[in-house]
CSV table of C-alpha atoms in Angstrom, one decimal:
chain,number,residue,atom,x,y,z
D,1381,MET,CA,36.2,33.2,-13.3
D,1382,ASN,CA,34.3,35.6,-15.5
D,1383,HIS,CA,30.6,36.5,-15.3
D,1384,LEU,CA,29.7,34.4,-18.3
D,1385,SER,CA,31.4,31.2,-16.9
D,1386,LEU,CA,29.7,31.8,-13.5
D,1387,LEU,CA,26.3,32.2,-15.2
D,1388,ALA,CA,26.8,28.9,-17.2
D,1389,LEU,CA,27.8,27.1,-14.0
D,1390,VAL,CA,24.6,28.3,-12.2
D,1391,LEU,CA,22.4,27.3,-15.1
D,1392,LEU,CA,24.0,23.9,-15.4
D,1393,SER,CA,23.7,23.2,-11.7
D,1394,GLY,CA,19.9,24.0,-12.0
D,1395,CYS,CA,19.5,21.4,-14.7
D,1396,ALA,CA,21.1,18.8,-12.5
D,1397,ALA,CA,18.7,19.3,-9.7
D,1398,ALA,CA,16.3,16.6,-8.7
D,1399,PRO,CA,12.9,16.6,-10.4
D,1400,ALA,CA,10.0,18.4,-8.7
D,1401,ASP,CA,8.4,16.7,-5.7
D,1402,ASP,CA,5.5,14.4,-6.5
D,1403,PRO,CA,3.9,14.3,-3.1
D,1404,VAL,CA,1.4,11.7,-2.0
D,1405,GLN,CA,-1.7,13.2,-0.3
D,1406,ALA,CA,-3.4,11.4,2.6
D,1407,THR,CA,-6.1,9.2,1.2
D,1408,SER,CA,-8.0,6.0,1.6
D,1409,ILE,CA,-8.4,3.5,-1.3
D,1410,THR,CA,-10.4,0.3,-1.6
D,1411,LEU,CA,-8.9,-2.5,-3.7
D,1412,LEU,CA,-9.5,-6.1,-4.6
D,1413,PRO,CA,-6.6,-8.6,-4.9
D,1414,ALA,CA,-4.6,-7.9,-8.1
D,1415,GLN,CA,-5.8,-4.3,-8.3
D,1416,SER,CA,-3.6,-1.2,-8.3
D,1417,ALA,CA,-4.3,2.4,-7.5
D,1418,PRO,CA,-2.2,5.5,-8.3
D,1419,LEU,CA,-1.2,7.5,-5.2
D,1420,SER,CA,0.6,10.2,-7.3
D,1421,ARG,CA,2.1,10.6,-10.7
D,1422,SER,CA,5.0,8.3,-9.7
D,1423,ALA,CA,3.6,6.1,-6.9
D,1424,THR,CA,1.2,3.2,-7.2
D,1425,LEU,CA,-0.1,0.8,-4.5
D,1426,ARG,CA,-0.9,-2.8,-5.6
D,1427,TYR,CA,-2.9,-5.3,-3.5
D,1428,ASP,CA,-1.2,-8.5,-4.6
D,1429,ARG,CA,-2.9,-11.2,-2.6
D,1430,VAL,CA,-4.8,-12.1,0.6
D,1431,ALA,CA,-4.2,-15.1,2.8
D,1432,ASP,CA,-7.4,-15.6,4.9
D,1433,SER,CA,-7.7,-18.5,7.4
D,1434,ARG,CA,-10.3,-16.8,9.5
D,1435,CYS,CA,-13.2,-18.8,10.8
D,1436,PRO,CA,-16.4,-18.3,8.7
D,1437,THR,CA,-19.1,-16.5,10.5
D,1438,ASP,CA,-21.5,-19.4,10.4
D,1439,VAL,CA,-19.0,-22.0,11.8
D,1440,GLN,CA,-17.7,-22.5,15.4
D,1441,CYS,CA,-13.9,-22.8,15.3
D,1442,ILE,CA,-11.2,-23.6,17.9
D,1443,TRP,CA,-8.9,-21.0,16.4
D,1444,ALA,CA,-10.2,-17.6,15.0
D,1445,GLY,CA,-7.6,-17.6,12.2
D,1446,MET,CA,-5.7,-14.8,10.6
D,1447,VAL,CA,-5.9,-12.6,7.5
D,1448,SER,CA,-2.9,-11.0,5.9
D,1449,TYR,CA,-2.6,-8.7,2.9
D,1450,THR,CA,0.5,-8.6,0.6
D,1451,LEU,CA,1.0,-5.3,-1.2
D,1452,THR,CA,3.6,-3.7,-3.4
D,1453,LEU,CA,4.4,0.0,-3.3
D,1454,SER,CA,6.0,1.3,-6.5
D,1455,THR,CA,7.7,4.7,-6.6
D,1456,ALA,CA,10.3,6.5,-8.7
D,1457,ARG,CA,12.8,5.0,-6.1
D,1458,GLY,CA,11.8,1.4,-6.9
D,1459,LYS,CA,9.3,-1.3,-5.7
D,1460,GLN,CA,8.9,-2.8,-2.2
D,1461,SER,CA,6.6,-5.6,-1.2
D,1462,PHE,CA,5.2,-5.9,2.3
D,1463,THR,CA,2.5,-7.6,4.3
D,1464,LEU,CA,-0.1,-6.2,6.7
D,1465,HIS,CA,-2.1,-8.4,9.2
D,1466,GLN,CA,-3.9,-8.2,12.5
D,1467,ASP,CA,-0.7,-8.0,14.6
D,1468,ALA,CA,1.0,-5.5,12.2
D,1469,PRO,CA,-1.9,-3.5,10.7
D,1470,ALA,CA,0.4,-0.7,9.5
D,1471,ALA,CA,3.8,-0.2,8.0
D,1472,THR,CA,6.0,2.7,6.9
D,1473,ILE,CA,7.3,2.1,3.4
D,1474,LYS,CA,9.3,4.6,1.3
D,1475,GLY,CA,8.1,7.5,3.5
D,1476,LEU,CA,4.4,6.5,3.5
D,1477,ARG,CA,2.4,5.1,6.4
D,1478,ILE,CA,0.1,2.4,4.9
D,1479,ALA,CA,-2.5,0.8,7.2
D,1480,ILE,CA,-5.5,-1.6,6.9
D,1481,GLY,CA,-8.5,0.7,7.1
D,1482,THR,CA,-11.4,-1.7,6.9
D,1483,ALA,CA,-11.8,-5.3,5.7
D,1484,LEU,CA,-15.0,-7.2,5.5
D,1485,PRO,CA,-15.5,-10.0,8.0
D,1486,PRO,CA,-15.0,-13.5,6.9
D,1487,PRO,CA,-17.9,-14.7,4.7
D,1488,ARG,CA,-20.5,-17.2,5.6
D,1489,ARG,CA,-19.8,-20.5,4.0
D,1490,ALA,CA,-22.4,-23.1,3.3
D,1491,THR,CA,-20.0,-25.0,1.1
D,1492,SER,CA,-16.3,-25.9,1.1
D,1493,ASP,CA,-15.7,-23.7,-1.9
D,1494,PRO,CA,-13.0,-21.0,-1.3
D,1495,ALA,CA,-14.4,-17.7,-0.3
D,1496,ALA,CA,-14.5,-15.0,-2.9
D,1497,PRO,CA,-11.9,-12.2,-2.5
D,1498,HIS,CA,-13.2,-9.3,-0.6
D,1499,PRO,CA,-12.4,-5.6,-0.9
D,1500,VAL,CA,-10.0,-4.0,1.6
D,1501,THR,CA,-9.7,-0.3,2.3
D,1502,PHE,CA,-6.2,0.9,3.0
D,1503,THR,CA,-5.3,4.3,4.4
D,1504,ILE,CA,-2.2,6.1,3.2
D,1505,HIS,CA,-0.5,9.1,5.0
D,1506,PRO,CA,2.9,10.7,4.2
D,1507,GLU,CA,5.3,10.2,7.0
D,1508,THR,CA,5.9,13.4,8.9
D,1509,PRO,CA,9.5,14.3,9.7
């Protein structure tokens, strides 16, 4: 193989390399249901919905209830939906550790109207090898 062919092969293999890393930095974000936040140029976290059966603060209940949050992580490698709740407050998805940071307590209810959605803070950390 002559030098020109070798140089062309090296240049072409460089073009086929994967795109530059788009790392996600450790962060905390606060979202309402149906809101999204960018984590990097190619990663987005969406808070899809909440299921909240917790007992309101001004009512005495037999069962304390549960709250769960359904989210979708979108990256260059695709989308993945997952759910976080009291018994599983964190998950590792596509190399990121996503956890419930803070959520407001259940609202006081003087009526039977559904509670207004509340903001939730999620913490995101890259998984360390």
